[in-house]
Coordinates of C-alpha atoms in Angstrom, one line a residue:
Chain A
X1 CA 121.4 47.9 -12.5
X2 CA 118.3 46.9 -14.5
X3 CA 118.9 45.6 -18.0
X4 CA 116.8 46.8 -20.9
X5 CA 114.0 44.3 -21.4
X6 CA 114.5 44.1 -25.2
X7 CA 118.1 42.8 -24.7
X8 CA 117.1 40.0 -22.4
X9 CA 113.9 38.8 -24.0
X10 CA 115.1 35.2 -23.8
X11 CA 115.3 35.5 -20.1
X12 CA 111.7 36.7 -19.8
X13 CA 109.5 34.4 -17.6
X14 CA 107.2 33.5 -20.4
X15 CA 109.9 32.7 -22.9
X16 CA 111.3 29.2 -23.5
X17 CA 114.6 31.0 -23.6
X18 CA 117.6 29.9 -25.6
X19 CA 116.8 26.8 -27.8
X20 CA 118.6 24.9 -30.4
X21 CA 117.4 23.0 -33.5
X22 CA 118.0 19.2 -33.5
X23 CA 118.2 16.8 -36.4
X24 CA 117.0 13.3 -36.9
X25 CA 118.3 11.3 -39.8
X26 CA 116.5 8.1 -41.0
X27 CA 115.7 6.1 -44.1
X28 CA 119.4 5.5 -44.6
X29 CA 119.1 1.8 -45.4
X30 CA 115.7 1.7 -46.8
X31 CA 114.5 4.9 -48.5
X32 CA 111.0 6.2 -47.9
X33 CA 108.4 5.7 -50.6
X34 CA 106.6 8.9 -51.6
X35 CA 103.2 9.6 -53.0
X36 CA 104.7 10.3 -56.4
X37 CA 106.0 6.7 -56.6
X38 CA 109.7 7.7 -56.1
X39 CA 111.7 7.1 -53.0
X40 CA 113.8 9.4 -50.8
X41 CA 116.6 8.6 -48.4
X42 CA 118.4 9.2 -46.3
X43 CA 116.1 11.9 -44.8
X44 CA 117.0 14.5 -42.2
X45 CA 114.3 16.2 -40.3
X46 CA 115.0 19.4 -38.3
X47 CA 113.0 19.8 -35.0
X48 CA 112.9 21.6 -31.8
X49 CA 111.4 20.7 -28.5
X50 CA 110.3 22.7 -25.5
X51 CA 109.2 21.6 -22.1
X52 CA 109.4 18.1 -20.7
X53 CA 107.8 14.8 -21.7
X54 CA 106.0 13.4 -18.7
X55 CA 106.4 9.9 -17.4
X56 CA 103.2 8.6 -19.0
X57 CA 104.3 10.3 -22.3
X58 CA 100.8 11.8 -22.4
X59 CA 101.7 15.5 -22.8
X60 CA 103.3 15.7 -26.2
X61 CA 102.1 18.2 -28.7
X62 CA 103.3 18.4 -32.3
X63 CA 103.4 21.8 -33.9
X64 CA 103.5 22.1 -37.6
X65 CA 104.5 25.2 -39.5
X66 CA 103.2 27.0 -42.6
X67 CA 104.9 27.5 -46.0
X68 CA 107.8 29.7 -45.0
X69 CA 108.2 28.5 -41.4
X70 CA 110.8 26.3 -39.7
X71 CA 111.3 24.0 -36.7
X72 CA 112.1 27.2 -34.7
X73 CA 108.7 27.9 -33.2
X74 CA 109.6 29.6 -29.9
X75 CA 112.5 31.2 -28.0
X76 CA 115.8 32.4 -29.4
X77 CA 118.8 30.7 -30.9
X78 CA 121.2 33.3 -29.5
X79 CA 120.9 36.2 -27.1
X80 CA 121.5 38.5 -30.1
X81 CA 118.6 37.2 -32.1
X82 CA 116.4 40.0 -33.4
X83 CA 113.2 37.8 -33.6
X84 CA 112.0 34.8 -31.6
X85 CA 110.5 31.7 -33.2
X86 CA 107.5 31.9 -35.5
X87 CA 104.8 31.1 -32.9
X88 CA 106.5 32.6 -29.8
X89 CA 103.3 34.5 -28.9
X90 CA 101.6 31.2 -28.3
X91 CA 104.4 28.9 -27.0
X92 CA 106.1 29.2 -23.7
X93 CA 105.6 29.0 -19.9
X94 CA 102.1 30.2 -19.1
X95 CA 101.2 30.7 -22.8
X96 CA 98.5 28.6 -24.6
X97 CA 101.0 25.9 -25.5
X98 CA 102.2 26.0 -21.9
X99 CA 105.7 24.5 -21.7
X100 CA 105.3 24.1 -18.0
X101 CA 102.6 21.5 -18.7
X102 CA 103.2 20.1 -22.2
X103 CA 106.1 18.7 -24.1
X104 CA 106.1 20.7 -27.4
X105 CA 107.7 19.4 -30.6
X106 CA 108.0 21.5 -33.6
X107 CA 108.9 19.7 -36.8
X108 CA 110.2 21.0 -40.0
X109 CA 109.1 19.4 -43.3
X110 CA 110.9 17.5 -46.1
X111 CA 111.3 19.7 -49.1
X112 CA 112.2 22.6 -46.8
X113 CA 115.5 24.5 -46.8
X114 CA 115.8 25.1 -43.1
X115 CA 117.5 22.0 -41.8
X116 CA 115.6 19.2 -43.4
X117 CA 116.2 17.2 -46.6
X118 CA 115.1 19.3 -49.5
X119 CA 116.2 20.4 -53.0
X120 CA 119.1 22.3 -51.7
X121 CA 120.5 19.2 -49.8
X122 CA 123.3 17.2 -51.2
X123 CA 122.2 14.1 -53.0
X124 CA 124.5 11.4 -51.5
X125 CA 124.5 9.6 -54.9
X126 CA 125.9 12.5 -56.8
X127 CA 127.5 14.6 -54.1
X128 CA 125.7 17.6 -55.6
X129 CA 122.5 19.4 -54.6
X130 CA 119.3 17.6 -55.6
X131 CA 117.9 20.7 -57.2
X132 CA 115.1 19.6 -59.6
X133 CA 116.1 15.9 -59.2
X134 CA 114.4 16.1 -55.8
X135 CA 111.2 14.2 -56.0
X136 CA 107.9 16.1 -55.8
X137 CA 106.5 15.7 -52.3
X138 CA 103.0 16.0 -50.8
X139 CA 101.7 17.0 -47.4
X140 CA 101.2 13.3 -46.8
X141 CA 104.9 12.6 -47.4
X142 CA 105.8 15.4 -44.9
X143 CA 103.6 13.6 -42.3
X144 CA 105.1 10.1 -43.1
X145 CA 108.5 11.6 -42.4
X146 CA 107.3 13.2 -39.2
X147 CA 106.0 9.9 -38.0
X148 CA 109.6 8.7 -37.9
X149 CA 110.4 11.7 -35.6
X150 CA 107.5 11.0 -33.2
X151 CA 108.6 7.3 -33.1
X152 CA 112.2 8.3 -32.4
X153 CA 111.0 10.5 -29.5
X154 CA 109.2 7.4 -28.1
X155 CA 105.7 8.9 -28.3
X156 CA 102.9 6.4 -29.0
X157 CA 100.0 8.9 -29.0
X158 CA 100.2 12.7 -29.3
X159 CA 98.1 14.8 -27.0
X160 CA 97.6 17.2 -29.9
X161 CA 98.8 18.1 -33.4
X162 CA 98.4 21.7 -34.3
X163 CA 99.1 24.2 -37.0
X164 CA 97.8 26.9 -39.3
X165 CA 97.7 27.0 -43.1
X166 CA 100.1 24.4 -44.4
X167 CA 100.7 23.4 -40.8
X168 CA 97.0 22.7 -40.5
X169 CA 97.1 20.6 -43.6
X170 CA 99.8 18.4 -42.0
X171 CA 97.7 18.2 -38.8
X172 CA 94.6 17.1 -40.7
X173 CA 96.6 14.5 -42.6
X174 CA 98.1 13.3 -39.3
X175 CA 94.6 12.8 -37.8
X176 CA 93.4 10.8 -40.8
X177 CA 96.7 8.9 -41.6
X178 CA 97.4 7.9 -38.0
X179 CA 94.0 8.0 -36.3
X180 CA 95.1 6.1 -33.2
X181 CA 98.1 8.3 -32.6
X182 CA 96.3 11.6 -32.3
X183 CA 94.2 12.5 -29.3
X184 CA 93.2 15.9 -30.4
X185 CA 94.0 18.5 -33.0
X186 CA 93.9 22.3 -33.4
X187 CA 93.3 23.3 -37.0
X188 CA 93.6 27.0 -38.0
X189 CA 93.1 28.9 -41.2
X190 CA 92.9 26.2 -43.8
X191 CA 90.5 24.3 -46.0
X192 CA 90.0 20.6 -46.9
X193 CA 91.7 21.3 -50.3
X194 CA 93.7 24.0 -52.0
X195 CA 91.3 26.1 -53.9
X196 CA 91.7 27.3 -57.5
X197 CA 92.4 30.7 -56.1
X198 CA 95.2 29.3 -54.0
X199 CA 96.7 27.3 -56.9
X200 CA 96.5 30.4 -59.1
X201 CA 98.5 32.5 -56.7
X202 CA 101.1 29.7 -56.2
X203 CA 101.5 29.3 -60.0
X204 CA 102.1 33.0 -60.5
X205 CA 104.7 32.8 -57.7
X206 CA 106.4 29.8 -59.3
X207 CA 106.4 31.5 -62.7
X208 CA 108.1 34.5 -61.1
X209 CA 110.9 32.1 -60.0
X210 CA 111.0 30.3 -63.4
X211 CA 111.4 33.6 -65.2
X212 CA 114.4 34.7 -63.3
X213 CA 117.4 33.9 -65.5
X214 CA 119.5 33.0 -62.5
X215 CA 117.1 30.2 -61.7
X216 CA 118.7 28.1 -64.5
X217 CA 116.3 25.2 -64.3
X218 CA 116.9 25.0 -60.6
X219 CA 120.7 24.6 -61.0
X220 CA 122.0 27.7 -59.3
X221 CA 123.6 26.5 -56.0
X222 CA 127.1 27.4 -57.1
X223 CA 126.0 30.5 -58.9
X224 CA 124.0 33.7 -58.4
X225 CA 120.7 32.7 -56.8
X226 CA 117.3 33.7 -58.4
X227 CA 116.7 36.3 -55.8
X228 CA 114.6 38.6 -58.0
X229 CA 112.2 35.8 -58.8
X230 CA 112.0 34.5 -55.2
X231 CA 111.4 38.0 -53.9
X232 CA 108.6 38.6 -56.4
X233 CA 107.1 35.2 -55.4
X234 CA 107.1 36.2 -51.8
X235 CA 105.5 39.6 -52.6
X236 CA 102.6 37.8 -54.3
X237 CA 102.2 35.5 -51.3
X238 CA 102.2 38.4 -48.9
X239 CA 99.2 40.1 -50.7
X240 CA 97.2 36.9 -50.1
X241 CA 98.1 36.8 -46.3
X242 CA 96.6 40.3 -45.6
X243 CA 93.0 41.5 -46.0
X244 CA 91.8 44.5 -48.0
X245 CA 90.7 46.1 -44.7
X246 CA 94.1 45.5 -43.0
X247 CA 96.0 46.9 -46.0
X248 CA 93.8 49.9 -45.9
X249 CA 94.3 50.4 -42.2
X250 CA 98.0 49.7 -42.2
X251 CA 99.1 51.5 -45.4
X252 CA 96.1 53.2 -47.1
X253 CA 97.5 55.4 -49.9
X254 CA 100.3 56.7 -47.7
X255 CA 103.6 57.5 -49.4
X256 CA 106.9 56.2 -48.1
X257 CA 109.4 58.8 -47.1
X258 CA 107.9 61.5 -49.2
X259 CA 105.1 64.1 -49.2
X260 CA 104.2 64.4 -52.9
X261 CA 103.8 62.1 -55.8
X262 CA 106.9 61.7 -58.0
X263 CA 105.2 60.8 -61.2
X264 CA 107.6 57.9 -61.9
X265 CA 107.9 54.2 -61.4
X266 CA 110.1 54.1 -58.3
X267 CA 108.4 52.5 -55.3
X268 CA 106.5 55.4 -53.6
X269 CA 103.5 54.0 -51.8
X270 CA 104.0 52.4 -48.4
X271 CA 102.4 49.2 -49.5
X272 CA 104.9 48.9 -52.4
X273 CA 107.8 49.4 -50.1
X274 CA 106.4 47.0 -47.5
X275 CA 106.1 44.2 -50.2
X276 CA 109.6 45.0 -51.5
X277 CA 110.9 44.7 -47.9
X278 CA 109.2 41.4 -47.4
X279 CA 110.6 40.1 -50.7
X280 CA 114.1 41.1 -49.9
X281 CA 114.0 39.8 -46.4
X282 CA 112.8 36.4 -47.6
X283 CA 115.5 35.9 -50.1
X284 CA 118.1 35.8 -47.4
X285 CA 116.5 32.9 -45.6
X286 CA 114.7 30.8 -48.2
X287 CA 115.6 28.7 -51.1
X288 CA 113.8 29.3 -54.4
X289 CA 113.5 25.6 -55.3
X290 CA 112.1 24.8 -51.9
X291 CA 109.4 27.4 -52.5
X292 CA 108.6 25.6 -55.8
X293 CA 108.3 22.2 -54.1
X294 CA 106.4 23.4 -51.0
X295 CA 103.8 25.4 -53.0
X296 CA 103.3 22.3 -55.2
X297 CA 102.7 20.3 -52.1
X298 CA 100.0 22.9 -51.0
X299 CA 98.4 22.7 -54.5
X300 CA 98.2 18.9 -54.4
X301 CA 96.5 19.0 -50.9
X302 CA 93.0 17.6 -51.1
X303 CA 91.7 15.5 -48.2
X304 CA 88.7 14.2 -50.3
X305 CA 91.0 12.7 -53.0
X306 CA 93.8 11.7 -50.7
X307 CA 91.6 9.9 -48.1
X308 CA 88.0 9.8 -49.1
X309 CA 87.8 8.8 -52.8
X310 CA 86.3 12.2 -53.5
X311 CA 84.1 12.4 -50.4
X312 CA 85.0 14.6 -47.5
X313 CA 82.8 12.8 -45.0
X314 CA 84.4 9.5 -46.0
X315 CA 87.8 11.0 -45.5
X316 CA 87.0 11.8 -41.9
X317 CA 85.2 8.5 -41.1
X318 CA 88.0 6.8 -39.2
X319 CA 89.5 9.8 -37.3
X320 CA 89.6 9.5 -33.5
X321 CA 90.9 12.9 -32.7
X322 CA 88.8 15.6 -31.0
X323 CA 89.0 18.9 -32.9
X324 CA 89.3 22.6 -32.3
X325 CA 88.8 24.3 -35.6
X326 CA 89.0 28.1 -36.1
X327 CA 88.7 30.2 -39.2
X328 CA 89.2 33.9 -39.5
X329 CA 86.5 36.1 -41.0
X330 CA 88.9 38.1 -43.3
X331 CA 90.9 35.2 -44.5
X332 CA 90.2 35.2 -48.2
X333 CA 92.9 32.6 -49.1
X334 CA 91.2 30.0 -47.0
X335 CA 87.7 31.4 -46.4
X336 CA 85.6 30.2 -43.4
X337 CA 83.3 28.2 -45.7
X338 CA 86.0 25.7 -46.4
X339 CA 86.6 25.2 -42.6
X340 CA 82.8 24.9 -42.1
X341 CA 82.7 22.1 -44.8
X342 CA 85.2 20.1 -42.7
X343 CA 83.3 20.9 -39.4
X344 CA 80.1 19.6 -41.0
X345 CA 81.8 16.5 -42.4
X346 CA 83.1 15.8 -38.9
X347 CA 79.7 16.4 -37.2
X348 CA 78.0 14.2 -39.8
X349 CA 80.5 11.5 -38.6
X350 CA 79.6 12.1 -35.0
X351 CA 83.1 13.4 -34.2
X352 CA 83.7 15.8 -31.3
X353 CA 84.4 19.2 -32.8
X354 CA 84.6 22.7 -31.5
X355 CA 84.3 25.4 -34.2
X356 CA 84.2 29.1 -34.4
X357 CA 85.0 31.9 -36.7
X358 CA 87.1 34.7 -35.2
X359 CA 86.1 38.2 -36.3
X360 CA 89.3 40.0 -37.4
X361 CA 90.9 42.2 -40.1
X362 CA 94.2 40.3 -39.9
X363 CA 93.4 38.1 -42.9
X364 CA 95.1 34.7 -43.3
X365 CA 98.0 35.8 -41.1
X366 CA 95.7 36.1 -38.1
X367 CA 96.7 32.7 -36.7
X368 CA 100.3 33.9 -36.3
X369 CA 99.4 37.2 -34.6
X370 CA 98.6 37.8 -30.9
X371 CA 94.8 37.4 -30.4
X372 CA 93.2 36.9 -27.1
X373 CA 90.2 34.9 -28.3
X374 CA 92.5 32.5 -30.2
X375 CA 94.9 32.2 -27.3
X376 CA 92.1 31.5 -24.8
X377 CA 90.5 28.9 -27.1
X378 CA 93.8 27.0 -27.5
X379 CA 94.6 27.2 -23.9
X380 CA 91.2 26.0 -22.7
X381 CA 90.9 23.3 -25.3
X382 CA 94.3 21.8 -24.6
X383 CA 93.6 22.0 -20.9
X384 CA 90.4 20.0 -21.2
X385 CA 91.8 17.5 -23.6
X386 CA 94.8 16.9 -21.3
X387 CA 92.4 16.4 -18.4
X388 CA 90.2 14.1 -20.3
X389 CA 93.0 12.0 -21.6
X390 CA 94.6 11.6 -18.2
X391 CA 91.3 11.0 -16.4
X392 CA 90.5 8.5 -19.1
X393 CA 87.2 10.3 -19.5
Chain B
X1 CA 68.0 35.1 -24.1
X2 CA 66.2 34.6 -20.8
X3 CA 66.6 36.3 -17.4
X4 CA 67.2 33.2 -15.4
X5 CA 69.8 31.2 -17.1
X6 CA 69.0 27.9 -15.5
X7 CA 65.4 27.6 -16.5
X8 CA 64.2 24.0 -16.4
X9 CA 67.6 22.6 -15.9
X10 CA 66.5 20.3 -13.0
X11 CA 63.8 18.8 -15.1
X12 CA 66.1 18.2 -18.1
X13 CA 68.8 16.7 -15.9
X14 CA 66.3 14.3 -14.4
X15 CA 65.0 13.3 -17.8
X16 CA 68.4 12.4 -19.4
X17 CA 69.9 9.0 -18.8
X18 CA 73.5 8.5 -17.9
X19 CA 76.0 8.4 -20.7
X20 CA 73.6 9.7 -23.4
X21 CA 74.8 11.5 -26.5
X22 CA 73.2 14.9 -26.2
X23 CA 72.9 17.8 -28.5
X24 CA 71.9 21.2 -27.0
X25 CA 70.6 23.7 -29.6
X26 CA 71.4 27.3 -28.7
X27 CA 73.5 26.1 -25.8
X28 CA 74.8 29.6 -24.9
X29 CA 77.7 29.4 -22.4
X30 CA 77.3 25.7 -22.0
X31 CA 76.1 25.6 -18.4
X32 CA 73.4 23.0 -19.0
X33 CA 75.7 20.7 -20.9
X34 CA 78.4 21.0 -18.3
X35 CA 75.9 20.1 -15.6
X36 CA 74.8 17.1 -17.6
X37 CA 78.5 16.0 -18.0
X38 CA 79.0 16.3 -14.3
X39 CA 75.9 14.5 -13.1
X40 CA 75.1 12.2 -16.0
X41 CA 78.4 11.7 -17.7
X42 CA 76.8 12.5 -21.1
X43 CA 78.7 13.1 -24.4
X44 CA 78.2 16.9 -24.8
X45 CA 77.5 18.4 -28.2
X46 CA 76.1 21.9 -28.9
X47 CA 75.3 24.5 -31.4
X48 CA 75.6 28.2 -30.5
X49 CA 75.4 31.2 -32.7
X50 CA 77.8 33.5 -30.8
X51 CA 81.6 33.3 -30.8
X52 CA 81.6 34.3 -27.1
X53 CA 79.3 31.5 -26.2
X54 CA 81.5 28.9 -28.0
X55 CA 84.6 30.3 -26.3
X56 CA 82.9 29.8 -22.9
X57 CA 82.0 26.2 -23.9
X58 CA 85.6 25.4 -24.8
X59 CA 86.5 26.3 -21.3
X60 CA 84.1 23.7 -20.0
X61 CA 85.4 21.0 -22.3
X62 CA 82.2 20.9 -24.5
X63 CA 82.1 20.3 -28.2
X64 CA 80.2 23.2 -29.7
X65 CA 80.1 24.6 -33.2
X66 CA 79.3 28.2 -34.0
X67 CA 76.4 28.0 -36.4
X68 CA 72.8 29.0 -36.8
X69 CA 70.3 26.3 -35.8
X70 CA 68.0 27.6 -38.6
X71 CA 70.5 26.3 -41.1
X72 CA 73.1 24.0 -39.6
X73 CA 71.2 20.8 -38.6
X74 CA 70.9 19.1 -41.9
X75 CA 74.4 17.6 -41.8
X76 CA 73.6 15.4 -38.8
X77 CA 72.5 11.8 -39.5
X78 CA 69.1 10.4 -38.5
X79 CA 68.8 9.5 -34.9
X80 CA 72.4 10.4 -34.2
X81 CA 71.7 11.7 -30.7
X82 CA 69.9 10.1 -27.8
X83 CA 68.5 13.5 -26.8
X84 CA 68.2 16.8 -28.7
X85 CA 67.5 19.7 -26.4
X86 CA 66.0 23.0 -27.4
X87 CA 65.6 25.0 -24.2
X88 CA 64.1 28.5 -24.3
X89 CA 65.3 28.9 -27.9
X90 CA 62.6 27.7 -30.3
X91 CA 60.9 31.0 -30.1
X92 CA 64.1 32.7 -31.3
X93 CA 64.3 30.7 -34.5
X94 CA 63.3 32.0 -37.9
X95 CA 61.9 28.7 -39.1
X96 CA 60.6 26.8 -36.1
X97 CA 58.8 24.3 -38.2
X98 CA 62.0 23.4 -40.1
X99 CA 64.0 23.3 -36.9
X100 CA 61.4 20.9 -35.3
X101 CA 61.5 18.6 -38.3
X102 CA 65.3 18.4 -38.0
X103 CA 65.2 17.9 -34.2
X104 CA 62.8 14.9 -34.6
X105 CA 65.0 13.5 -37.4
X106 CA 68.4 13.7 -35.7
X107 CA 67.2 12.9 -32.1
X108 CA 65.8 9.6 -30.8
X109 CA 64.2 11.9 -28.2
X110 CA 63.6 15.6 -28.0
X111 CA 63.2 18.0 -25.1
X112 CA 61.4 21.2 -26.1
X113 CA 60.9 23.9 -23.5
X114 CA 59.7 27.5 -24.1
X115 CA 58.1 30.4 -22.4
X116 CA 54.3 30.0 -22.4
X117 CA 53.0 33.1 -24.1
X118 CA 49.6 32.8 -22.5
X119 CA 50.7 32.5 -18.9
X120 CA 48.3 34.3 -16.7
X121 CA 50.6 37.2 -15.8
X122 CA 51.0 37.9 -19.5
X123 CA 47.3 37.7 -20.2
X124 CA 46.5 40.1 -17.4
X125 CA 49.2 42.6 -18.5
X126 CA 47.9 42.6 -22.0
X127 CA 44.3 42.9 -21.0
X128 CA 44.6 45.4 -18.2
X129 CA 47.6 47.5 -19.3
X130 CA 47.3 47.1 -23.0
X131 CA 51.0 46.7 -23.9
X132 CA 53.2 43.9 -25.0
X133 CA 54.3 41.6 -22.2
X134 CA 57.0 42.8 -19.9
X135 CA 57.8 40.0 -17.6
X136 CA 60.9 38.4 -16.2
X137 CA 60.4 35.6 -18.7
X138 CA 59.9 38.0 -21.6
X139 CA 61.7 41.2 -20.7
X140 CA 62.3 42.7 -24.1
X141 CA 60.6 45.6 -25.7
X142 CA 58.8 44.9 -29.0
X143 CA 61.5 46.5 -31.0
X144 CA 64.4 44.5 -29.6
X145 CA 62.9 41.2 -28.8
X146 CA 64.6 38.1 -30.2
X147 CA 61.4 36.2 -29.5
X148 CA 59.9 36.2 -32.9
X149 CA 57.8 33.0 -32.8
X150 CA 56.1 33.1 -29.4
X151 CA 53.9 30.1 -28.7
X152 CA 51.6 28.8 -26.0
X153 CA 51.4 25.3 -24.5
X154 CA 48.1 24.7 -26.3
X155 CA 49.6 25.8 -29.6
X156 CA 52.5 23.4 -29.3
X157 CA 50.4 20.5 -28.2
X158 CA 48.2 21.0 -31.2
X159 CA 51.2 21.3 -33.4
X160 CA 52.6 18.0 -32.2
X161 CA 49.2 16.3 -32.9
X162 CA 49.0 17.8 -36.4
X163 CA 52.6 16.6 -37.2
X164 CA 52.1 13.2 -35.5
X165 CA 55.0 13.8 -33.1
X166 CA 54.4 11.5 -30.1
X167 CA 54.5 13.4 -26.8
X168 CA 56.1 11.0 -24.2
X169 CA 55.8 13.3 -21.3
X170 CA 54.9 16.9 -20.3
X171 CA 56.2 18.8 -17.3
X172 CA 55.0 22.3 -17.8
X173 CA 56.4 24.4 -14.9
X174 CA 56.9 27.6 -13.1
X175 CA 60.2 28.8 -11.8
X176 CA 61.0 31.9 -9.8
X177 CA 64.3 33.7 -9.7
X178 CA 66.9 31.5 -8.2
X179 CA 64.3 28.8 -7.5
X180 CA 63.9 25.2 -8.6
X181 CA 61.2 24.5 -11.3
X182 CA 57.8 23.5 -9.9
X183 CA 55.6 21.4 -12.3
X184 CA 52.1 22.9 -12.8
X185 CA 49.5 20.3 -13.4
X186 CA 46.4 22.5 -12.9
X187 CA 45.4 24.3 -16.2
X188 CA 49.0 24.5 -17.3
X189 CA 48.2 26.7 -20.3
X190 CA 47.1 29.3 -17.9
X191 CA 49.3 28.7 -14.9
X192 CA 52.6 27.4 -16.2
X193 CA 55.3 29.9 -17.1
X194 CA 57.0 27.4 -19.3
X195 CA 56.0 24.5 -21.6
X196 CA 58.1 21.4 -21.3
X197 CA 57.6 18.5 -23.7
X198 CA 59.5 15.2 -24.2
X199 CA 58.9 13.9 -27.7
X200 CA 59.7 10.6 -29.2
X201 CA 61.7 11.1 -32.4
X202 CA 62.8 7.6 -33.1
X203 CA 60.6 6.8 -36.1
X204 CA 61.3 10.2 -37.9
X205 CA 64.0 9.8 -40.4
X206 CA 65.0 11.6 -43.6
X207 CA 62.7 9.5 -45.8
X208 CA 59.7 10.1 -43.6
X209 CA 60.5 13.8 -43.4
X210 CA 60.6 14.0 -47.2
X211 CA 57.2 12.2 -47.5
X212 CA 55.5 14.7 -45.3

């Protein structure tokens, strides 16, 4: 008897199948120094791997996730899982990040709440959660921590680092911080620095959390969590991930479960109910303090200041990576112009860069959604970079 | 933008030395750069305005950025390429003068090839039939033609003289469908379908450009 395909998705030929998150703990004896001047240790980093590392160790690709992501990029944790990993559309046998050919690592970040050391973790010195005593971290700190993971896996040089949004920020920092360890990189939906617009939305999201009485200065781990504030923060974020056109197409002015206006303040438009749903869903899987720390890391991101003394071209001077950079025409959170600035800075430095702008209504979220042009570009770029690296060409 | 996609390829491949750093402006689907990689082991860079063109180039392992050559050349440093190629594309640009200045600045050498607008077939068509050229080289109707700055071999020769651009070599040619290019030495402005110039761009830098 044939089984229903939706029940056995983890057995599908293009799925990595059942996977499990692994954990690396380091900096136990000597804590890691952070950009803010403080130290952190011990540090645990959650990660998943798919595919096999080849003998030459030349096929390893590091995937880096966005703000609300996790180490779980592909496959399923259990046969009953409703959803696969966050980039399952792109990672698996025969997919652009082809696990038949490449060894894929997806690393979580410090400051996160899904397996790695973050504000919700227990501070070994006090035996209580760090909460706001957790040091403020930067994208550079995340990358420094991931370097330990790549060392641990015995990989000298990555075939590629790749990510979108906050993941692309990490990938960019990887290329600049460890130029000799990155052969190529795939940079999606990001800019060289967080814009005033981006900081503005993040600040409103943080204020939503601060205003929730349950937040209690971050000290809520034994109490009622600030779910209202976090849900509101997520709703604000979701607006910035869509485009005006997409919202119009998807929701328009349609009402949710009713035919006529109710002349009241209950949620009645579909877009309202969509945002509420996204907010509530998020509260069950994310920690409010982590949201504060990670949005702060986004806001601090500025390649020019971090690596170029204010100059973007100088920041890219020493990179050795080849680049595939893609922006999305309707992404207003990280508009194409910011990506183009980076492309131009790289070209001015004589670096090898492929760039194009994908026409889409999917907004900032576009890099997560199935897209033939994006999928082909990643597949072809990786294929060529793998060939060049292994031909020594 | 042309009927025969490999126009002048053989001449260009012969001209470019092994291992050169090459920038192809308006590189389309990247066929020329890919041939140069195969035969001459060049470092391939390109600029192409269409997303579909760039996608094709990625498949071939080329480094191509989607941008407009009318605007996107100023970021390159002086003499940062051994060769800059503009093959059958100059006549499509909005500001050919500006594009030429940038080519001479960023390239140690430049290869410029374009359809010769006063090729005998075109002259006869215009004189005898009285309509805009309709040839395999220039197949577009007036209302849809991307060729907005058509030029003759004589025009371009004079232009180079007036700007002081040293012409190292010319190989004006004819090329039939599916054929190899044949260099026309006899009255090329009349009998060559395409102009082909190799220019020396070494001494043209940003400071010289500004003085002009």
